[in-house]
CSV table of C-alpha atoms in Angstrom, one decimal:
chain,number,residue,atom,x,y,z
A,2,THR,CA,111.5,19.7,-47.4
A,3,LEU,CA,111.1,17.8,-50.7
A,4,LYS,CA,112.6,14.6,-49.4
A,5,ALA,CA,110.1,15.0,-46.2
A,6,GLY,CA,106.9,15.2,-48.3
A,7,GLN,CA,108.3,12.2,-50.2
A,8,ASP,CA,109.2,10.1,-46.9
A,9,ALA,CA,105.5,11.0,-45.9
A,10,GLY,CA,104.2,9.2,-48.9
A,11,PHE,CA,103.1,11.9,-51.1
A,12,LYS,CA,104.2,11.0,-54.8
A,13,GLU,CA,104.3,14.8,-56.0
A,14,VAL,CA,105.6,17.8,-54.0
A,15,PHE,CA,105.8,21.3,-54.9
A,16,LEU,CA,107.4,23.8,-53.1
A,17,LEU,CA,105.7,27.6,-53.3
A,18,GLN,CA,107.6,30.6,-52.1
A,19,GLU,CA,105.7,32.3,-49.5
A,20,PRO,CA,105.7,35.7,-51.4
A,21,ILE,CA,104.3,34.0,-54.4
A,22,ALA,CA,101.5,32.4,-52.0
A,23,ALA,CA,100.5,35.8,-50.9
A,24,CYS,CA,100.4,37.4,-54.3
A,25,LEU,CA,98.1,34.7,-55.4
A,26,ALA,CA,96.0,35.2,-52.5
A,27,PHE,CA,95.3,38.9,-53.3
A,28,PHE,CA,95.0,38.2,-56.9
A,29,ASN,CA,92.3,35.6,-56.4
A,30,GLU,CA,90.6,37.1,-53.3
A,31,THR,CA,90.1,40.5,-54.6
A,32,ALA,CA,88.7,42.2,-57.8
A,33,VAL,CA,92.0,41.9,-59.6
A,34,LYS,CA,91.9,39.2,-61.4
A,35,GLU,CA,94.6,39.7,-64.0
A,36,LYS,CA,98.3,40.1,-63.2
A,37,PRO,CA,99.6,43.5,-64.9
A,38,ASP,CA,103.0,43.5,-65.8
A,39,GLY,CA,105.2,45.0,-63.4
A,40,TYR,CA,106.5,45.1,-60.1
A,41,ARG,CA,105.2,44.6,-56.4
A,42,LEU,CA,106.8,44.2,-53.0
A,43,VAL,CA,105.6,41.7,-50.5
A,44,TYR,CA,106.2,43.2,-47.1
A,45,ASP,CA,105.9,40.1,-44.5
A,46,LEU,CA,106.6,41.2,-40.9
A,47,GLY,CA,105.8,38.0,-38.8
A,48,GLY,CA,105.8,37.3,-35.2
A,49,GLY,CA,109.7,36.3,-35.3
A,50,THR,CA,111.1,37.4,-38.5
A,51,PHE,CA,111.0,40.1,-41.4
A,52,ASP,CA,111.2,39.6,-45.1
A,53,VAL,CA,110.5,41.9,-48.1
A,54,ALA,CA,110.3,40.4,-51.8
A,55,LEU,CA,110.2,41.9,-54.9
A,56,ILE,CA,107.9,40.5,-57.2
A,57,LYS,CA,108.1,40.6,-61.0
A,58,SER,CA,104.7,40.0,-62.7
A,59,ASN,CA,103.6,39.5,-66.1
A,60,GLN,CA,100.5,37.7,-67.5
A,61,ASP,CA,102.2,34.0,-67.3
A,62,GLU,CA,104.1,34.0,-64.3
A,63,LEU,CA,105.0,35.8,-60.7
A,64,LYS,CA,108.6,35.5,-60.2
A,65,ILE,CA,110.7,36.7,-57.0
A,66,ALA,CA,113.4,39.3,-58.5
A,67,ASP,CA,115.2,39.9,-55.1
A,68,HIS,CA,114.7,39.8,-51.7
A,69,GLU,CA,115.9,41.0,-48.0
A,70,GLY,CA,115.3,40.1,-44.5
A,71,ASN,CA,116.3,40.0,-41.0
A,72,ASN,CA,115.5,36.5,-39.2
A,73,PHE,CA,115.4,38.3,-35.6
A,74,LEU,CA,113.2,41.1,-36.2
A,75,GLY,CA,109.5,40.3,-35.6
A,76,GLY,CA,106.5,41.1,-33.5
A,77,MET,CA,108.0,39.9,-30.4
A,78,ASP,CA,110.3,42.6,-30.8
A,79,PHE,CA,107.7,45.1,-30.5
A,80,ASP,CA,106.2,43.2,-27.4
A,81,PHE,CA,109.9,43.4,-25.8
A,82,ALA,CA,110.2,47.4,-26.6
A,83,ILE,CA,106.7,47.9,-24.4
A,84,ILE,CA,108.5,45.8,-21.6
A,85,ASP,CA,111.9,47.4,-21.6
A,86,HIS,CA,110.4,51.2,-22.3
A,87,ILE,CA,107.2,51.1,-20.2
A,88,ILE,CA,106.3,48.4,-18.1
A,89,ILE,CA,109.8,47.5,-16.4
A,90,PRO,CA,110.5,51.3,-15.8
A,91,GLN,CA,107.1,51.2,-13.9
A,92,ILE,CA,107.6,48.3,-11.9
A,93,ILE,CA,110.9,49.7,-10.8
A,94,LYS,CA,109.3,53.1,-10.0
A,95,GLN,CA,106.6,51.8,-7.9
A,96,THR,CA,108.7,49.1,-6.1
A,97,GLY,CA,112.0,50.6,-5.7
A,98,ILE,CA,113.9,47.4,-6.5
A,99,LYS,CA,117.1,48.7,-8.3
A,100,ASN,CA,118.2,45.3,-9.4
A,101,PHE,CA,114.9,44.0,-10.9
A,102,GLU,CA,115.8,44.5,-14.5
A,103,GLU,CA,118.7,42.1,-14.3
A,104,GLU,CA,116.9,39.8,-12.0
A,105,PHE,CA,113.7,39.6,-14.5
A,106,ARG,CA,115.8,38.4,-17.2
A,107,VAL,CA,117.4,35.5,-15.4
A,108,LYS,CA,116.6,32.4,-16.9
A,109,TYR,CA,114.5,30.3,-14.4
A,110,GLY,CA,115.1,33.1,-12.0
A,111,LYS,CA,112.7,34.1,-8.9
A,112,TYR,CA,110.8,36.4,-11.5
A,113,GLU,CA,110.1,33.6,-14.2
A,114,MET,CA,106.4,33.6,-13.6
A,115,LEU,CA,106.0,37.3,-14.0
A,116,TYR,CA,108.4,37.6,-17.1
A,117,TYR,CA,105.6,35.3,-18.9
A,118,GLN,CA,102.8,37.1,-17.5
A,119,VAL,CA,104.3,40.7,-18.8
A,120,MET,CA,104.8,39.0,-21.9
A,121,TYR,CA,101.3,38.3,-22.4
A,122,TYR,CA,100.3,41.9,-21.1
A,123,ALA,CA,102.4,43.7,-23.5
A,124,GLU,CA,101.2,41.7,-26.5
A,125,GLU,CA,97.8,42.3,-25.5
A,126,ALA,CA,98.6,45.8,-25.3
A,127,LYS,CA,100.2,46.2,-28.3
A,128,LYS,CA,97.0,44.6,-30.1
A,129,GLU,CA,94.7,47.1,-28.2
A,130,LEU,CA,96.5,50.1,-29.3
A,131,SER,CA,96.4,49.2,-32.7
A,132,GLN,CA,92.4,49.9,-32.5
A,133,SER,CA,92.4,52.7,-29.4
A,134,PRO,CA,94.4,55.5,-28.7
A,135,SER,CA,95.0,54.1,-25.1
A,136,THR,CA,95.0,51.0,-23.0
A,137,VAL,CA,95.7,50.1,-19.4
A,138,ILE,CA,97.6,47.1,-18.3
A,139,GLU,CA,96.6,45.8,-14.8
A,140,PHE,CA,98.2,43.2,-12.7
A,141,THR,CA,99.1,41.7,-9.4
A,142,ALA,CA,102.6,40.5,-8.8
A,143,ILE,CA,104.2,39.0,-5.7
A,144,LEU,CA,107.8,40.8,-5.3
A,145,ASP,CA,110.2,40.3,-2.5
A,146,ASP,CA,107.2,38.4,-0.7
A,147,LYS,CA,104.7,41.3,-1.3
A,148,ASP,CA,101.6,41.5,-3.3
A,149,VAL,CA,102.0,44.6,-5.4
A,150,ASP,CA,99.2,46.1,-7.7
A,151,PHE,CA,100.3,47.5,-11.0
A,152,TYR,CA,98.1,49.9,-13.3
A,153,ILE,CA,100.0,51.0,-16.1
A,154,GLU,CA,98.3,53.6,-18.6
A,155,ILE,CA,99.8,53.1,-22.4
A,156,THR,CA,99.1,55.5,-25.2
A,157,ARG,CA,99.5,54.9,-28.8
A,158,ALA,CA,101.6,57.8,-29.0
A,159,GLN,CA,103.9,56.1,-26.6
A,160,VAL,CA,104.2,53.0,-28.4
A,161,ASP,CA,104.7,54.8,-32.1
A,162,GLU,CA,107.9,56.5,-30.5
A,163,ILE,CA,109.4,53.3,-29.2
A,164,PHE,CA,108.2,51.0,-32.3
A,165,LEU,CA,109.9,53.6,-34.9
A,166,PRO,CA,113.3,52.3,-35.0
A,167,LEU,CA,112.0,48.8,-35.5
A,168,VAL,CA,109.7,49.8,-38.3
A,169,ASN,CA,112.8,51.8,-39.8
A,170,GLU,CA,114.9,48.8,-39.9
A,171,THR,CA,112.1,47.0,-41.9
A,172,ILE,CA,111.9,50.1,-44.2
A,173,LYS,CA,115.7,50.1,-44.6
A,174,LEU,CA,115.8,46.7,-46.1
A,175,LEU,CA,112.8,47.6,-48.4
A,176,HIS,CA,114.8,50.3,-49.9
A,177,LYS,CA,118.0,48.5,-50.1
A,178,VAL,CA,116.2,45.9,-52.3
A,179,LEU,CA,115.0,48.9,-54.4
A,180,GLU,CA,118.5,50.2,-54.7
A,181,LYS,CA,119.8,46.9,-55.5
A,182,ASN,CA,117.6,46.6,-58.7
A,183,ARG,CA,117.8,50.4,-59.5
A,184,LEU,CA,114.0,50.8,-59.1
A,185,THR,CA,112.3,53.8,-57.5
A,186,SER,CA,109.0,53.9,-55.6
A,187,GLU,CA,107.2,54.9,-58.7
A,188,ALA,CA,108.1,51.8,-60.3
A,189,ILE,CA,106.5,49.4,-57.5
A,190,SER,CA,102.7,49.3,-58.0
A,191,GLU,CA,101.7,48.1,-54.5
A,192,ILE,CA,103.0,47.0,-51.2
A,193,ILE,CA,101.3,43.7,-50.3
A,194,LEU,CA,101.0,43.4,-46.4
A,195,VAL,CA,101.8,40.0,-44.8
A,196,GLY,CA,101.9,38.9,-41.2
A,197,GLY,CA,99.9,39.7,-38.2
A,198,SER,CA,102.4,42.6,-37.0
A,199,THR,CA,101.4,44.7,-40.3
A,200,PHE,CA,98.1,45.5,-38.2
A,201,LEU,CA,100.0,47.8,-36.2
A,202,PRO,CA,99.2,51.4,-37.4
A,203,GLN,CA,102.8,52.7,-37.4
A,204,VAL,CA,103.9,50.2,-39.7
A,205,ARG,CA,101.3,51.2,-42.2
A,206,GLU,CA,101.9,54.8,-41.5
A,207,GLN,CA,105.8,54.9,-41.8
A,208,LEU,CA,105.1,52.6,-45.0
A,209,THR,CA,103.0,55.1,-46.4
A,210,LEU,CA,105.1,58.1,-45.2
A,211,GLN,CA,108.6,56.8,-46.4
A,212,THR,CA,107.9,55.0,-49.7
A,213,GLY,CA,104.8,56.7,-51.0
A,214,ILE,CA,103.7,53.5,-52.5
A,215,ALA,CA,100.1,52.2,-52.3
A,216,LEU,CA,99.5,49.7,-49.5
A,217,ASN,CA,97.5,46.5,-50.2
A,218,TYR,CA,95.8,44.7,-47.2
A,219,ALA,CA,92.4,43.8,-49.0
A,220,ILE,CA,92.5,40.3,-47.2
A,221,ASP,CA,93.9,39.1,-43.7
A,222,PRO,CA,97.6,39.4,-43.8
A,223,THR,CA,97.7,36.6,-41.5
A,224,THR,CA,96.2,33.9,-43.5
A,225,SER,CA,97.0,35.4,-47.0
A,226,VAL,CA,100.1,32.8,-47.4
A,227,ALA,CA,97.7,29.7,-46.7
A,228,ILE,CA,95.0,30.8,-48.9
A,229,GLY,CA,97.5,31.4,-51.6
A,230,ALA,CA,98.8,28.0,-51.3
A,231,ALA,CA,95.2,26.5,-51.4
A,232,TYR,CA,94.8,28.2,-54.7
A,233,TYR,CA,98.2,27.0,-55.9
A,234,ALA,CA,97.3,23.3,-54.9
A,235,ALA,CA,93.9,23.4,-56.3
A,236,ASN,CA,95.0,24.3,-59.8
A,237,LYS,CA,97.6,21.3,-59.7
A,238,TYR,CA,96.5,18.4,-62.0
A,239,TYR,CA,97.1,15.1,-60.4
A,240,GLU,CA,95.7,11.6,-60.9
A,241,PRO,CA,94.8,9.7,-57.9
A,242,ALA,CA,96.6,6.4,-57.3
A,243,ALA,CA,94.3,3.4,-57.4
A,244,THR,CA,93.9,2.0,-54.0
A,245,ILE,CA,93.6,-1.8,-53.5
A,246,ILE,CA,91.4,-2.8,-50.4
A,247,SER,CA,91.8,-5.9,-49.0
A,248,THR,CA,88.7,-8.0,-48.1
A,249,GLU,CA,89.7,-8.1,-44.5
A,250,GLU,CA,90.1,-4.2,-44.4
A,251,LYS,CA,86.6,-3.7,-46.2
A,252,ILE,CA,85.0,-6.0,-43.4
A,253,ALA,CA,86.7,-3.9,-40.8
A,254,ASP,CA,85.7,-0.9,-42.2
A,255,ASP,CA,82.1,-2.1,-42.4
A,256,LEU,CA,81.9,-3.0,-39.0
């Protein structure tokens, strides 16, 4: 990454770890202007990956003391859970196509277009269920040369049940970080939420229930890393390099 920045023409390149950036965003964007000594956890559940970082802070610095993660667990897995446990069974029930699930997953198969449509519907349903107790997926699909209309009702209680194993996996990694560092939940001042999937009610409910640690989502979890990086960059001193513009370039600019 450093070499890429240098090759791009940057004279100075600083690397900033995402959990540190998230913490900087929360400290600068909220009323907490000072960094009290102690530990925090940054719980980052994004679209395709999960990371939890143990942050040790004092008045002078923020430092990542430890971390755990799963590169194959993220928001898309919640979408797939809706597809696997709700949408596919409903399609099979309504059409009677016994090998639908196998055919549905064949790359470049006859249901490829439907596959991407269903992915979109599942993600939208997930978002809607974060705000309301129920939603409906409606779509029309061509199956075996027939137009079939689908009307699938989904409740938050249903998705909470199928999401629970995924959420438990993230909390298991969180507890692993605490155990490795011989820390109890009481030693952690807060869990800072990062990533769009932390909007899921089941995520927040289970974190509170299983850890007892206060959750901090005072700013948008989807932009906190970028905001923190901006604060970090703004506080870096640098001297702009002098630029010599040729007479030809000046004339071209004026034109």
